[in-house]
Amino acid sequence: MKYGYARVSTIHQDLQVQIEQLERENCDKIFSEKFTGTSKKRPKFQKLLGMLQEGDTLVVTKLDRFARSTQDALEIIQDLFNRNIKVHVLNMGIIENTPTGRLIFTIFSAFAEFERDMIVERTQEGKMIAKQNPDFREGRPRKFSRQQINHALSLLENHSYKQVEGMTGISVSTLVRAKKRFIAEKITE
């Protein structure tokens, strides 16, 4: 049988492109999951590996969908080769259980791991540079400015939370949190 495996790293990413590629390869069964590749805990992938039998083929769209590191990739591929299971990485081709096939696979795995590491390094460098800015705030940007929140809090003196929400567009829950913060700041002064 021909089994396909598709994976994305976050719940916000889409599996559809990979699944369509695997369908075009005529995979009999496709496993997919949204799980970071840096984790060994990929339950559907582990289930798939356990199901594969001699003569089966495992198809993945790219090498980085297959393993979390070069060492992990080599261990998985060796296990599959020992069980006479073929591996087809669509952007590389069929990985053959020959000295040349294993060498090429090892080199490509090392490059995939290197690329992943470089992305992480560039992301960390970008964060360090951004943190030098005194206005830097990690996470989602605030929807309302401090001035807008203060204005809404002043409106609460004469209006209900619902009325202030209607006037400013600031939700009741945000107003409640802001008021609690305001009171806490007053107490610590």
Coordinates of N, CA and C in Angstrom, one line a residue:
M1 N 0.8 -1.2 0.0 CA 0.0 0.0 0.0 C 0.9 1.2 0.0
K2 N 0.3 2.3 -0.4 CA 1.0 3.6 -0.5 C 0.3 4.5 0.5
Y3 N 1.1 5.0 1.5 CA 0.6 5.8 2.6 C 1.2 7.2 2.4
G4 N 0.4 8.2 2.6 CA 0.9 9.6 2.6 C 0.8 10.2 4.0
Y5 N 1.8 11.1 4.2 CA 1.8 11.8 5.5 C 2.0 13.3 5.2
A6 N 1.1 14.1 5.8 CA 1.1 15.6 5.7 C 1.1 16.2 7.1
R7 N 1.9 17.2 7.2 CA 2.0 17.9 8.5 C 2.3 19.3 8.4
V8 N 1.7 20.1 9.2 CA 2.0 21.5 9.4 C 2.3 21.8 10.8
S9 N 3.0 22.9 11.1 CA 3.5 23.1 12.5 C 2.5 23.8 13.4
T10 N 1.6 24.5 12.9 CA 0.6 25.2 13.8 C -0.8 25.0 13.3
I11 N -1.7 25.3 14.2 CA -3.1 25.1 13.9 C -3.6 26.1 12.9
H12 N -2.9 27.2 12.7 CA -3.3 28.2 11.7 C -2.8 27.9 10.3
Q13 N -1.9 27.0 10.1 CA -1.5 26.6 8.8 C -2.4 25.6 8.1
D14 N -2.4 25.6 6.8 CA -3.3 24.7 6.1 C -2.6 23.5 5.5
L15 N -3.3 22.4 5.7 CA -2.8 21.1 5.2 C -3.2 20.8 3.7
Q16 N -4.1 21.6 3.2 CA -4.7 21.2 1.9 C -3.7 21.0 0.8
V17 N -2.8 21.9 0.6 CA -1.8 21.8 -0.5 C -1.1 20.4 -0.4
Q18 N -0.6 20.1 0.8 CA 0.1 18.8 0.9 C -0.8 17.6 0.6
I19 N -2.0 17.7 1.1 CA -3.0 16.6 0.9 C -3.3 16.4 -0.6
E20 N -3.5 17.5 -1.3 CA -3.7 17.4 -2.7 C -2.5 16.8 -3.5
Q21 N -1.3 17.2 -3.1 CA -0.1 16.6 -3.7 C -0.1 15.0 -3.4
L22 N -0.4 14.6 -2.2 CA -0.4 13.2 -1.9 C -1.5 12.5 -2.6
E23 N -2.7 13.1 -2.8 CA -3.8 12.5 -3.6 C -3.3 12.3 -5.0
R24 N -2.6 13.3 -5.6 CA -2.1 13.2 -7.0 C -1.1 12.0 -7.1
E25 N -0.5 11.7 -6.0 CA 0.5 10.5 -6.0 C -0.2 9.2 -5.8
N26 N -1.6 9.3 -5.8 CA -2.4 8.1 -5.6 C -2.2 7.3 -4.3
C27 N -2.0 8.0 -3.2 CA -1.8 7.4 -1.9 C -3.1 6.7 -1.5
D28 N -3.0 5.5 -1.0 CA -4.2 4.7 -0.6 C -4.8 5.3 0.6
K29 N -4.0 5.8 1.5 CA -4.4 6.3 2.8 C -3.5 7.5 3.2
I30 N -4.1 8.6 3.6 CA -3.3 9.8 4.0 C -3.5 10.1 5.5
F31 N -2.4 10.3 6.1 CA -2.5 10.7 7.5 C -2.0 12.2 7.6
S32 N -2.7 13.0 8.4 CA -2.3 14.4 8.5 C -2.5 14.8 9.9
E33 N -1.6 15.8 10.3 CA -1.7 16.4 11.6 C -1.1 17.8 11.7
K34 N -1.5 18.5 12.7 CA -1.0 19.8 12.9 C -0.2 19.7 14.2
F35 N 1.1 19.6 14.0 CA 2.0 19.3 15.2 C 3.4 19.8 14.8
T36 N 4.1 20.5 15.7 CA 5.4 21.0 15.4 C 6.3 19.8 15.1
G37 N 7.2 20.0 14.1 CA 8.1 19.0 13.7 C 9.3 18.9 14.7
T38 N 9.4 19.8 15.6 CA 10.5 19.7 16.6 C 10.2 18.8 17.7
S39 N 9.0 18.3 17.7 CA 8.5 17.4 18.7 C 8.5 16.0 18.2
K40 N 8.9 15.0 19.0 CA 8.9 13.6 18.6 C 7.4 13.1 18.8
K41 N 6.6 13.8 19.6 CA 5.3 13.4 19.8 C 4.3 13.8 18.7
R42 N 4.4 13.0 17.6 CA 3.5 13.3 16.5 C 2.7 12.0 16.4
P43 N 1.5 12.0 17.1 CA 0.8 10.7 17.3 C 0.4 10.0 16.0
K44 N -0.1 10.8 15.0 CA -0.5 10.2 13.8 C 0.7 9.6 13.0
F45 N 1.8 10.3 13.0 CA 3.0 9.8 12.3 C 3.4 8.5 13.0
Q46 N 3.5 8.5 14.3 CA 3.9 7.3 15.0 C 2.9 6.1 14.7
K47 N 1.6 6.4 14.6 CA 0.6 5.4 14.3 C 0.9 4.9 12.9
L48 N 1.2 5.8 11.9 CA 1.5 5.4 10.6 C 2.7 4.5 10.5
L49 N 3.8 4.9 11.2 CA 5.0 4.1 11.1 C 4.7 2.7 11.7
G50 N 3.9 2.6 12.7 CA 3.6 1.3 13.2 C 2.7 0.4 12.3
M51 N 2.0 1.1 11.4 CA 1.1 0.4 10.4 C 1.8 -0.1 9.2
L52 N 2.9 0.5 8.8 CA 3.6 0.2 7.6 C 4.2 -1.2 7.6
Q53 N 4.0 -1.9 6.5 CA 4.5 -3.3 6.4 C 5.4 -3.4 5.2
E54 N 6.1 -4.5 5.1 CA 7.0 -4.8 4.1 C 6.4 -4.6 2.7
G55 N 7.0 -3.8 1.8 CA 6.5 -3.6 0.5 C 5.7 -2.3 0.4
D56 N 5.3 -1.7 1.5 CA 4.5 -0.5 1.5 C 5.5 0.7 1.1
T57 N 4.8 1.8 0.8 CA 5.6 3.0 0.4 C 5.0 4.2 1.3
L58 N 6.0 4.9 1.9 CA 5.6 6.1 2.7 C 5.9 7.3 1.8
V59 N 4.9 8.2 1.6 CA 5.1 9.4 0.7 C 4.9 10.6 1.6
V60 N 5.9 11.5 1.5 CA 5.8 12.9 2.1 C 6.1 13.9 1.1
T61 N 5.6 15.1 1.3 CA 5.8 16.1 0.3 C 7.2 16.7 0.3
K62 N 7.7 16.9 1.5 CA 9.0 17.5 1.7 C 9.7 16.8 2.8
L63 N 11.0 16.9 2.8 CA 11.8 16.2 3.9 C 11.5 16.8 5.3
D64 N 11.3 18.1 5.4 CA 11.1 18.7 6.7 C 9.8 18.2 7.3
R65 N 8.9 17.6 6.5 CA 7.6 17.1 7.1 C 7.9 15.7 7.7
F66 N 9.0 15.1 7.4 CA 9.3 13.8 7.7 C 9.9 13.6 9.1
A67 N 10.9 14.5 9.4 CA 11.7 14.3 10.7 C 12.1 15.6 11.3
R68 N 12.4 15.6 12.6 CA 12.7 16.8 13.3 C 14.2 17.2 13.2
S69 N 15.0 16.3 12.9 CA 16.5 16.5 12.8 C 17.1 15.5 11.9
T70 N 18.3 15.7 11.6 CA 19.0 14.8 10.7 C 19.1 13.4 11.4
Q71 N 19.5 13.4 12.7 CA 19.6 12.1 13.4 C 18.2 11.4 13.4
D72 N 17.2 12.1 13.7 CA 15.8 11.6 13.7 C 15.5 11.0 12.3
A73 N 15.8 11.7 11.3 CA 15.5 11.3 9.9 C 16.2 10.0 9.6
L74 N 17.5 10.0 10.0 CA 18.3 8.8 9.7 C 17.8 7.5 10.4
E75 N 17.4 7.7 11.7 CA 16.9 6.6 12.5 C 15.6 6.1 11.8
I76 N 14.7 7.0 11.5 CA 13.4 6.6 10.9 C 13.7 5.9 9.5
I77 N 14.5 6.5 8.7 CA 14.7 5.9 7.4 C 15.4 4.5 7.5
Q78 N 16.3 4.4 8.4 CA 17.0 3.1 8.6 C 16.0 2.0 9.1
D79 N 15.1 2.4 10.0 CA 14.1 1.5 10.4 C 13.2 1.0 9.2
L80 N 12.8 2.0 8.4 CA 11.9 1.7 7.3 C 12.7 0.8 6.3
F81 N 13.9 1.1 6.0 CA 14.7 0.3 5.1 C 14.9 -1.1 5.6
N82 N 15.1 -1.3 7.0 CA 15.2 -2.6 7.6 C 13.9 -3.4 7.4
R83 N 12.8 -2.7 7.3 CA 11.5 -3.4 7.2 C 11.1 -3.5 5.7
N84 N 12.0 -3.1 4.8 CA 11.7 -3.1 3.3 C 10.5 -2.3 3.0
I85 N 10.5 -1.1 3.5 CA 9.5 -0.1 3.2 C 10.1 1.0 2.4
K86 N 9.5 1.4 1.3 CA 10.1 2.4 0.4 C 9.7 3.8 0.9
V87 N 10.5 4.8 0.7 CA 10.2 6.2 1.1 C 10.3 7.1 -0.2
H88 N 9.3 7.8 -0.4 CA 9.2 8.8 -1.5 C 9.0 10.2 -1.0
V89 N 10.0 11.0 -1.1 CA 9.9 12.4 -0.7 C 9.7 13.2 -2.0
L90 N 8.5 13.8 -2.2 CA 8.1 14.3 -3.5 C 9.0 15.3 -4.1
N91 N 9.6 16.2 -3.3 CA 10.5 17.1 -3.9 C 12.0 16.6 -4.0
M92 N 12.2 15.3 -3.7 CA 13.5 14.7 -3.8 C 13.5 13.5 -4.7
G93 N 12.4 12.7 -4.6 CA 12.3 11.5 -5.3 C 12.3 10.3 -4.4
I94 N 12.4 9.1 -4.9 CA 12.4 7.9 -4.1 C 13.7 7.7 -3.5
I95 N 13.8 7.5 -2.1 CA 15.0 7.3 -1.4 C 15.3 5.8 -1.5
E96 N 16.5 5.5 -2.1 CA 16.8 4.1 -2.3 C 17.7 3.6 -1.2
N97 N 17.6 2.4 -0.9 CA 18.4 1.8 0.2 C 19.7 1.3 -0.4
T98 N 20.5 2.2 -0.9 CA 21.8 2.0 -1.5 C 22.8 3.0 -0.8
P99 N 24.1 2.7 -0.9 CA 25.0 3.7 -0.3 C 24.8 5.1 -0.8
T100 N 24.6 5.2 -2.1 CA 24.3 6.6 -2.7 C 23.0 7.2 -2.2
G101 N 22.0 6.4 -2.2 CA 20.7 6.8 -1.7 C 20.7 7.3 -0.3
R102 N 21.4 6.6 0.6 CA 21.5 6.9 2.0 C 22.4 8.2 2.1
L103 N 23.4 8.3 1.3 CA 24.3 9.5 1.4 C 23.5 10.8 1.0
I104 N 22.8 10.7 -0.1 CA 22.0 11.8 -0.6 C 20.9 12.2 0.5
F105 N 20.3 11.2 1.0 CA 19.3 11.4 2.1 C 19.9 12.1 3.3
T106 N 21.1 11.7 3.7 CA 21.8 12.3 4.8 C 22.1 13.7 4.6
I107 N 22.6 14.0 3.4 CA 23.0 15.4 3.0 C 21.8 16.3 3.0
F108 N 20.7 15.8 2.4 CA 19.5 16.7 2.3 C 18.9 16.9 3.7
S109 N 18.9 15.8 4.5 CA 18.4 15.9 5.9 C 19.2 17.0 6.7
A110 N 20.5 17.0 6.5 CA 21.4 17.9 7.2 C 21.1 19.4 6.7
F111 N 20.9 19.5 5.4 CA 20.5 20.9 4.9 C 19.1 21.3 5.4
A112 N 18.2 20.4 5.5 CA 16.8 20.7 6.0 C 17.0 21.2 7.5
E113 N 17.8 20.5 8.3 CA 18.0 20.8 9.7 C 18.7 22.2 9.8
F114 N 19.7 22.4 8.9 CA 20.4 23.7 8.9 C 19.5 24.8 8.6
E115 N 18.6 24.6 7.6 CA 17.7 25.7 7.2 C 16.7 26.0 8.3
R116 N 16.2 25.0 9.0 CA 15.4 25.2 10.2 C 16.1 26.0 11.3
D117 N 17.3 25.6 11.6 CA 18.1 26.3 12.6 C 18.4 27.7 12.2
M118 N 18.6 28.0 10.9 CA 18.9 29.4 10.5 C 17.6 30.2 10.6
I119 N 16.5 29.7 10.4 CA 15.2 30.4 10.5 C 15.0 30.8 12.0
V120 N 15.3 29.9 12.9 CA 15.2 30.1 14.3 C 16.2 31.2 14.7
E121 N 17.4 31.1 14.3 CA 18.4 32.1 14.6 C 18.1 33.5 14.1
R122 N 17.6 33.6 12.9 CA 17.2 34.9 12.3 C 16.0 35.5 13.1
T123 N 15.1 34.6 13.5 CA 13.9 35.1 14.3 C 14.4 35.6 15.6
Q124 N 15.3 34.9 16.3 CA 15.9 35.4 17.6 C 16.6 36.7 17.4
E125 N 17.4 36.8 16.4 CA 18.1 38.1 16.1 C 17.2 39.2 15.9
G126 N 16.1 39.0 15.1 CA 15.1 40.0 14.9 C 14.4 40.5 16.2
K127 N 14.2 39.5 17.1 CA 13.6 39.8 18.4 C 14.5 40.7 19.2
M128 N 15.8 40.3 19.2 CA 16.8 41.1 20.0 C 16.9 42.5 19.5
I129 N 16.9 42.7 18.2 CA 16.9 44.0 17.6 C 15.6 44.8 18.0
A130 N 14.5 44.2 17.9 CA 13.2 44.8 18.2 C 13.1 45.2 19.7
K131 N 13.7 44.4 20.5 CA 13.6 44.7 22.0 C 14.5 45.9 22.4
Q132 N 15.4 46.3 21.5 CA 16.2 47.5 21.8 C 15.3 48.8 21.7
N133 N 14.2 48.7 21.0 CA 13.3 49.8 20.8 C 12.5 49.9 22.1
P134 N 12.5 51.1 22.8 CA 11.8 51.2 24.1 C 10.3 51.0 24.0
D135 N 9.7 51.1 22.8 CA 8.3 50.9 22.6 C 8.0 49.5 22.3
F136 N 9.0 48.6 22.3 CA 8.7 47.2 21.9 C 7.8 46.5 22.9
R137 N 6.9 45.8 22.4 CA 6.0 45.0 23.3 C 5.8 43.7 22.5
E138 N 6.2 42.6 23.2 CA 6.0 41.3 22.5 C 4.6 40.9 22.6
G139 N 4.2 40.2 21.6 CA 2.8 39.7 21.5 C 1.9 40.5 20.6
R140 N 0.7 40.3 20.7 CA -0.3 41.0 19.8 C -0.3 42.5 20.1
P141 N -0.4 43.4 19.1 CA -0.4 44.8 19.4 C -1.7 45.1 20.1
R142 N -1.7 46.2 21.0 CA -2.9 46.6 21.7 C -3.8 47.2 20.7
K143 N -5.1 47.0 20.9 CA -6.1 47.5 20.0 C -6.4 48.9 20.3
F144 N -6.4 49.3 21.6 CA -6.7 50.6 22.0 C -5.5 51.3 22.7
S145 N -5.3 52.6 22.5 CA -4.2 53.3 23.1 C -4.5 53.5 24.6
R146 N -3.5 53.8 25.4 CA -3.6 54.2 26.8 C -4.6 55.4 26.9
Q147 N -4.5 56.3 26.0 CA -5.4 57.5 26.0 C -6.9 57.1 25.8
Q148 N -7.1 56.2 24.9 CA -8.5 55.7 24.6 C -9.0 55.0 25.9
I149 N -8.2 54.2 26.5 CA -8.7 53.4 27.7 C -9.0 54.4 28.8
N150 N -8.1 55.4 29.0 CA -8.3 56.4 30.1 C -9.6 57.2 29.9
H151 N -9.9 57.5 28.6 CA -11.1 58.2 28.3 C -12.3 57.4 28.6
A152 N -12.2 56.1 28.2 CA -13.4 55.2 28.5 C -13.6 55.0 30.0
L153 N -12.4 54.9 30.8 CA -12.6 54.8 32.2 C -13.2 56.0 32.8
S154 N -12.9 57.2 32.3 CA -13.5 58.4 32.8 C -15.0 58.5 32.5
L155 N -15.4 57.9 31.3 CA -16.8 57.8 31.0 C -17.6 56.9 31.9
L156 N -16.9 55.9 32.5 CA -17.6 55.0 33.5 C -18.1 55.7 34.7
E157 N -17.6 56.9 35.0 CA -18.0 57.7 36.2 C -19.5 58.0 36.0
N158 N -20.0 58.2 34.8 CA -21.4 58.7 34.6 C -22.2 57.7 33.8
H159 N -21.6 56.6 33.3 CA -22.3 55.7 32.4 C -22.0 54.3 32.8
S160 N -22.9 53.4 32.3 CA -22.7 51.9 32.6 C -21.6 51.4 31.7
Y161 N -21.2 50.2 32.0 CA -20.2 49.5 31.2 C -20.7 49.3 29.7
K162 N -21.9 48.9 29.6 CA -22.5 48.7 28.3 C -22.6 50.0 27.5
Q163 N -23.0 51.1 28.2 CA -23.1 52.4 27.5 C -21.7 52.8 27.0
V164 N -20.7 52.6 27.8 CA -19.3 53.0 27.4 C -18.8 52.1 26.3
E165 N -19.2 50.8 26.3 CA -18.8 49.9 25.2 C -19.4 50.4 23.9
G166 N -20.7 50.9 24.0 CA -21.4 51.4 22.8 C -20.8 52.7 22.3
M167 N -20.3 53.5 23.2 CA -19.7 54.8 22.8 C -18.3 54.7 22.3
T168 N -17.5 53.7 22.8 CA -16.1 53.7 22.5 C -15.7 52.5 21.7
G169 N -16.5 51.4 21.7 CA -16.2 50.2 21.0 C -15.2 49.3 21.8
I170 N -14.9 49.7 23.0 CA -14.1 48.9 23.9 C -15.0 48.0 24.7
S171 N -14.7 46.7 24.6 CA -15.5 45.7 25.2 C -15.6 45.8 26.8
V172 N -16.7 45.3 27.3 CA -16.9 45.4 28.8 C -15.7 44.6 29.5
S173 N -15.3 43.5 29.0 CA -14.2 42.7 29.6 C -12.9 43.5 29.6
T174 N -12.6 44.2 28.5 CA -11.4 45.1 28.5 C -11.6 46.2 29.5
L175 N -12.7 46.8 29.6 CA -13.0 47.9 30.5 C -12.8 47.4 32.0
V176 N -13.3 46.2 32.3 CA -13.2 45.7 33.6 C -11.7 45.5 34.0
R177 N -11.0 44.8 33.0 CA -9.5 44.6 33.3 C -8.8 45.9 33.5
A178 N -9.1 46.9 32.6 CA -8.4 48.2 32.7 C -8.7 48.9 34.0
K179 N -10.0 48.8 34.5 CA -10.3 49.4 35.7 C -9.6 48.7 36.9
K180 N -9.5 47.4 36.9 CA -8.8 46.7 37.9 C -7.3 47.1 37.9
R181 N -6.7 47.2 36.7 CA -5.3 47.7 36.6 C -5.1 49.1 37.2
F182 N -6.1 49.9 36.8 CA -6.1 51.3 37.3 C -6.1 51.4 38.8
I183 N -7.0 50.6 39.4 CA -7.2 50.6 40.9 C -5.9 50.0 41.5
A184 N -5.3 49.0 40.9 CA -4.1 48.4 41.5 C -2.9 49.4 41.4
E185 N -2.9 50.1 40.3 CA -1.8 51.1 40.2 C -2.0 52.2 41.2
K186 N -3.2 52.6 41.5 CA -3.5 53.7 42.5 C -3.1 53.2 43.9
I187 N -3.3 51.9 44.2 CA -3.0 51.4 45.5 C -1.5 51.3 45.7
T188 N -0.7 50.9 44.7 CA 0.7 50.8 44.8 C 1.4 52.2 44.8
E189 N 0.8 53.2 44.5 CA 1.4 54.6 44.4 C 1.6 55.1 45.8

